[in-house]
PDB file of C-alpha atoms in Angstrom:
ATOM      1  CA  MET O 254      63.684-125.883 -43.143  1.00 70.00           C
ATOM      2  CA  ASN O 255      60.995-124.968 -40.677  1.00 73.00           C
ATOM      3  CA  ASP O 256      60.776-122.687 -37.591  1.00 73.00           C
ATOM      4  CA  GLU O 257      62.072-125.275 -35.212  1.00 77.00           C
ATOM      5  CA  GLN O 258      65.134-126.068 -37.368  1.00 72.00           C
ATOM      6  CA  LEU O 259      65.718-122.201 -37.838  1.00 68.00           C
ATOM      7  CA  GLU O 260      65.877-121.829 -34.002  1.00 69.00           C
ATOM      8  CA  GLY O 261      68.626-124.457 -33.817  1.00 67.00           C
ATOM      9  CA  ILE O 262      70.973-122.710 -36.144  1.00 65.00           C
ATOM     10  CA  LYS O 263      74.046-121.357 -34.214  1.00 63.00           C
ATOM     11  CA  GLU O 264      75.758-119.373 -36.999  1.00 63.00           C
ATOM     12  CA  LEU O 265      74.377-115.881 -36.889  1.00 59.00           C
ATOM     13  CA  GLY O 266      76.795-113.781 -39.092  1.00 65.00           C
ATOM     14  CA  THR O 267      75.130-114.144 -42.608  1.00 70.00           C
ATOM     15  CA  MET O 268      71.803-115.990 -43.039  1.00 68.00           C
ATOM     16  CA  VAL O 269      69.829-116.217 -46.298  1.00 73.00           C
ATOM     17  CA  LEU O 270      66.864-118.534 -46.067  1.00 74.00           C
ATOM     18  CA  ASN O 271      64.011-119.261 -48.520  1.00 78.00           C
ATOM     19  CA  SER O 272      61.520-121.732 -47.295  1.00 82.00           C
ATOM     20  CA  PRO O 273      57.649-122.079 -47.423  1.00 85.00           C
ATOM     21  CA  ASN O 274      57.936-123.784 -44.047  1.00 88.00           C
ATOM     22  CA  ILE O 275      59.318-120.759 -42.202  1.00 88.00           C
ATOM     23  CA  THR O 276      56.711-118.441 -40.615  1.00 91.00           C
ATOM     24  CA  GLU O 277      56.919-115.093 -38.979  1.00 92.00           C
ATOM     25  CA  LYS O 278      57.348-116.932 -35.662  1.00 90.00           C
ATOM     26  CA  GLY O 279      60.675-118.262 -36.679  1.00 88.00           C
ATOM     27  CA  VAL O 280      61.655-114.991 -38.274  1.00 90.00           C
ATOM     28  CA  LYS O 281      60.880-112.972 -35.154  1.00 89.00           C
ATOM     29  CA  LYS O 282      63.010-115.275 -32.910  1.00 86.00           C
ATOM     30  CA  ARG O 283      65.976-115.354 -35.292  1.00 86.00           C
ATOM     31  CA  LEU O 284      65.801-111.635 -35.864  1.00 89.00           C
ATOM     32  CA  GLU O 285      66.116-110.957 -32.272  1.00 87.00           C
ATOM     33  CA  ASN O 286      68.918-113.401 -31.749  1.00 85.00           C
ATOM     34  CA  TRP O 287      70.729-111.918 -34.829  1.00 86.00           C
ATOM     35  CA  LEU O 288      70.489-108.373 -33.384  1.00 88.00           C
ATOM     36  CA  GLU O 289      71.637-109.646 -29.913  1.00 85.00           C
ATOM     37  CA  SER O 290      74.680-111.264 -31.461  1.00 83.00           C
ATOM     38  CA  TYR O 291      76.022-107.984 -32.707  1.00 75.00           C
ATOM     39  CA  PRO O 292      76.524-108.957 -36.345  1.00 77.00           C
ATOM     40  CA  GLY O 293      79.400-107.243 -37.873  1.00 81.00           C
ATOM     41  CA  PRO O 294      80.082-105.407 -41.153  1.00 86.00           C
ATOM     42  CA  GLY O 295      79.254-107.421 -44.240  1.00 86.00           C
ATOM     43  CA  SER O 296      76.703-109.568 -42.488  1.00 86.00           C
ATOM     44  CA  VAL O 297      73.292-110.181 -44.201  1.00 88.00           C
ATOM     45  CA  LEU O 298      69.973-111.411 -42.749  1.00 88.00           C
ATOM     46  CA  GLU O 299      67.402-112.360 -45.363  1.00 89.00           C
ATOM     47  CA  PHE O 300      64.356-114.420 -44.935  1.00 89.00           C
ATOM     48  CA  ARG O 301      61.743-115.383 -47.541  1.00 90.00           C
ATOM     49  CA  PHE O 302      58.753-116.906 -45.590  1.00 92.00           C
ATOM     50  CA  LYS O 303      55.118-117.508 -45.580  1.00 91.00           C
ATOM     51  CA  PRO O 304      53.191-115.871 -42.781  1.00 92.00           C
ATOM     52  CA  SER O 305      50.909-118.244 -40.772  1.00 90.00           C
ATOM     53  CA  SER O 306      47.837-116.063 -41.254  1.00 89.00           C
ATOM     54  CA  PRO O 307      46.471-114.067 -44.202  1.00 85.00           C
ATOM     55  CA  ASP O 308      45.840-111.212 -41.828  1.00 88.00           C
ATOM     56  CA  PHE O 309      49.616-110.868 -41.111  1.00 89.00           C
ATOM     57  CA  ASP O 310      51.012-107.304 -40.908  1.00 91.00           C
ATOM     58  CA  LYS O 311      54.681-106.643 -41.612  1.00 92.00           C
ATOM     59  CA  ASN O 312      54.962-104.358 -38.397  1.00 93.00           C
ATOM     60  CA  SER O 313      54.218-107.425 -36.173  1.00 92.00           C
ATOM     61  CA  ILE O 314      57.767-108.861 -37.230  1.00 91.00           C
ATOM     62  CA  PHE O 315      59.209-106.176 -35.073  1.00 92.00           C
ATOM     63  CA  SER O 316      56.544-105.796 -32.249  1.00 90.00           C
ATOM     64  CA  HIS O 317      58.365-107.977 -29.790  1.00 89.00           C
ATOM     65  CA  LEU O 318      61.703-106.080 -30.003  1.00 90.00           C
ATOM     66  CA  MET O 319      61.649-103.976 -26.916  1.00 89.00           C
ATOM     67  CA  LYS O 320      65.032-102.408 -27.432  1.00 90.00           C
ATOM     68  CA  ALA O 321      64.426-101.592 -31.053  1.00 93.00           C
ATOM     69  CA  GLU O 322      63.016 -98.630 -32.792  1.00 94.00           C
ATOM     70  CA  ILE O 323      61.596 -99.105 -36.287  1.00 95.00           C
ATOM     71  CA  SER O 324      60.821 -96.175 -38.782  1.00 95.00           C
ATOM     72  CA  TRP O 325      59.534 -96.804 -42.270  1.00 96.00           C
ATOM     73  CA  LYS O 326      61.231 -94.568 -44.897  1.00 94.00           C
ATOM     74  CA  ARG O 327      58.860 -95.922 -47.676  1.00 92.00           C
ATOM     75  CA  SER O 328      56.406 -98.724 -47.677  1.00 92.00           C
ATOM     76  CA  PHE O 329      59.209-101.284 -48.386  1.00 94.00           C
ATOM     77  CA  GLU O 330      62.193 -99.627 -46.661  1.00 96.00           C
ATOM     78  CA  PHE O 331      62.775 -99.358 -42.892  1.00 96.00           C
ATOM     79  CA  ALA O 332      65.486 -98.229 -40.497  1.00 94.00           C
ATOM     80  CA  ILE O 333      66.130-100.110 -37.316  1.00 92.00           C
ATOM     81  CA  SER O 334      67.843 -98.875 -34.354  1.00 92.00           C
ATOM     82  CA  PHE O 335      68.729-101.642 -31.664  1.00 90.00           C
ATOM     83  CA  THR O 336      70.308-100.912 -28.357  1.00 90.00           C
ATOM     84  CA  LEU O 337      72.448-103.649 -26.841  1.00 86.00           C
ATOM     85  CA  ASN O 338      72.896-104.102 -23.062  1.00 83.00           C
ATOM     86  CA  SER O 339      76.414-102.655 -23.343  1.00 82.00           C
ATOM     87  CA  GLY O 340      74.951 -99.376 -24.593  1.00 83.00           C
ATOM     88  CA  ARG O 341      76.038 -99.828 -28.194  1.00 84.00           C
ATOM     89  CA  ILE O 342      73.490 -98.742 -30.607  1.00 87.00           C
ATOM     90  CA  LEU O 343      73.126-100.774 -33.785  1.00 87.00           C
ATOM     91  CA  GLU O 344      71.582 -98.880 -36.786  1.00 88.00           C
ATOM     92  CA  TYR O 345      70.642-100.687 -39.913  1.00 89.00           C
ATOM     93  CA  ASP O 346      68.600-100.206 -43.006  1.00 92.00           C
ATOM     94  CA  GLY O 347      66.409-102.964 -44.279  1.00 94.00           C
ATOM     95  CA  HIS O 348      63.857-103.874 -46.905  1.00 95.00           C
ATOM     96  CA  TYR O 349      60.513-105.643 -46.654  1.00 95.00           C
ATOM     97  CA  PHE O 350      58.463-106.921 -49.524  1.00 94.00           C
ATOM     98  CA  ASP O 351      55.057-108.554 -49.479  1.00 89.00           C
ATOM     99  CA  GLY O 352      55.700-110.711 -52.540  1.00 77.00           C
ATOM    100  CA  ASN O 353      54.088-113.285 -54.844  1.00 72.00           C
ATOM    101  CA  GLU O 354      52.298-116.292 -53.846  1.00 81.00           C
ATOM    102  CA  GLY O 355      51.923-115.264 -50.164  1.00 86.00           C
ATOM    103  CA  PHE O 356      55.666-115.092 -49.506  1.00 91.00           C
ATOM    104  CA  HIS O 357      57.146-112.110 -47.746  1.00 93.00           C
ATOM    105  CA  LEU O 358      60.874-111.035 -47.881  1.00 92.00           C
ATOM    106  CA  MET O 359      62.835-109.259 -45.171  1.00 93.00           C
ATOM    107  CA  LYS O 360      66.462-108.327 -45.811  1.00 93.00           C
ATOM    108  CA  ILE O 361      69.040-106.369 -43.726  1.00 91.00           C
ATOM    109  CA  VAL O 362      72.544-105.895 -45.104  1.00 86.00           C
ATOM    110  CA  ILE O 363      75.255-104.339 -43.016  1.00 86.00           C
ATOM    111  CA  PRO O 364      77.751-102.280 -45.083  1.00 83.00           C
ATOM    112  CA  MET O 365      81.419-103.139 -44.959  1.00 85.00           C
ATOM    113  CA  ASP O 366      82.266 -99.730 -43.617  1.00 85.00           C
ATOM    114  CA  TRP O 367      79.596 -99.904 -40.832  1.00 79.00           C
ATOM    115  CA  LYS O 368      80.473 -99.068 -37.256  1.00 77.00           C
ATOM    116  CA  PRO O 369      78.234 -99.006 -34.115  1.00 71.00           C
ATOM    117  CA  LYS O 370      77.305 -96.002 -32.178  1.00 72.00           C
ATOM    118  CA  HIS O 371      77.527 -95.748 -28.559  1.00 66.00           C
ATOM    119  CA  ARG O 372      75.136 -93.880 -26.205  1.00 60.00           C
ATOM    120  CA  ASP O 373      77.988 -91.500 -25.316  1.00 61.00           C
ATOM    121  CA  ASP O 374      78.287 -90.472 -28.945  1.00 58.00           C
ATOM    122  CA  PHE O 375      75.135 -88.429 -28.641  1.00 49.00           C
TER     123      PHE O 375
END
């Protein structure tokens, strides 16, 4: 699987992909589409990919997400808050590992008891 094939996938609920042909470019686009699709409880997004540059920084995966806030709890654990156009706020926890042989792993798992927040909830 490569970045172009990844972009063509229509199913957005659970996605676990491991490919040396996927780069951060494909992951960025798929991450944005996945968040916008409002994935429900039990959904998983996991990518094992090879960055296109040795100078790649994990924060650049999230740099294009204008409606998202990322905070790092630890060097490998992050929280993401994403606001949909409807005002719903999706808050997930994720993990990011800079692994062996140049591979990187990003994973977001949505718990079965998860519920979205709404702006009016604050």
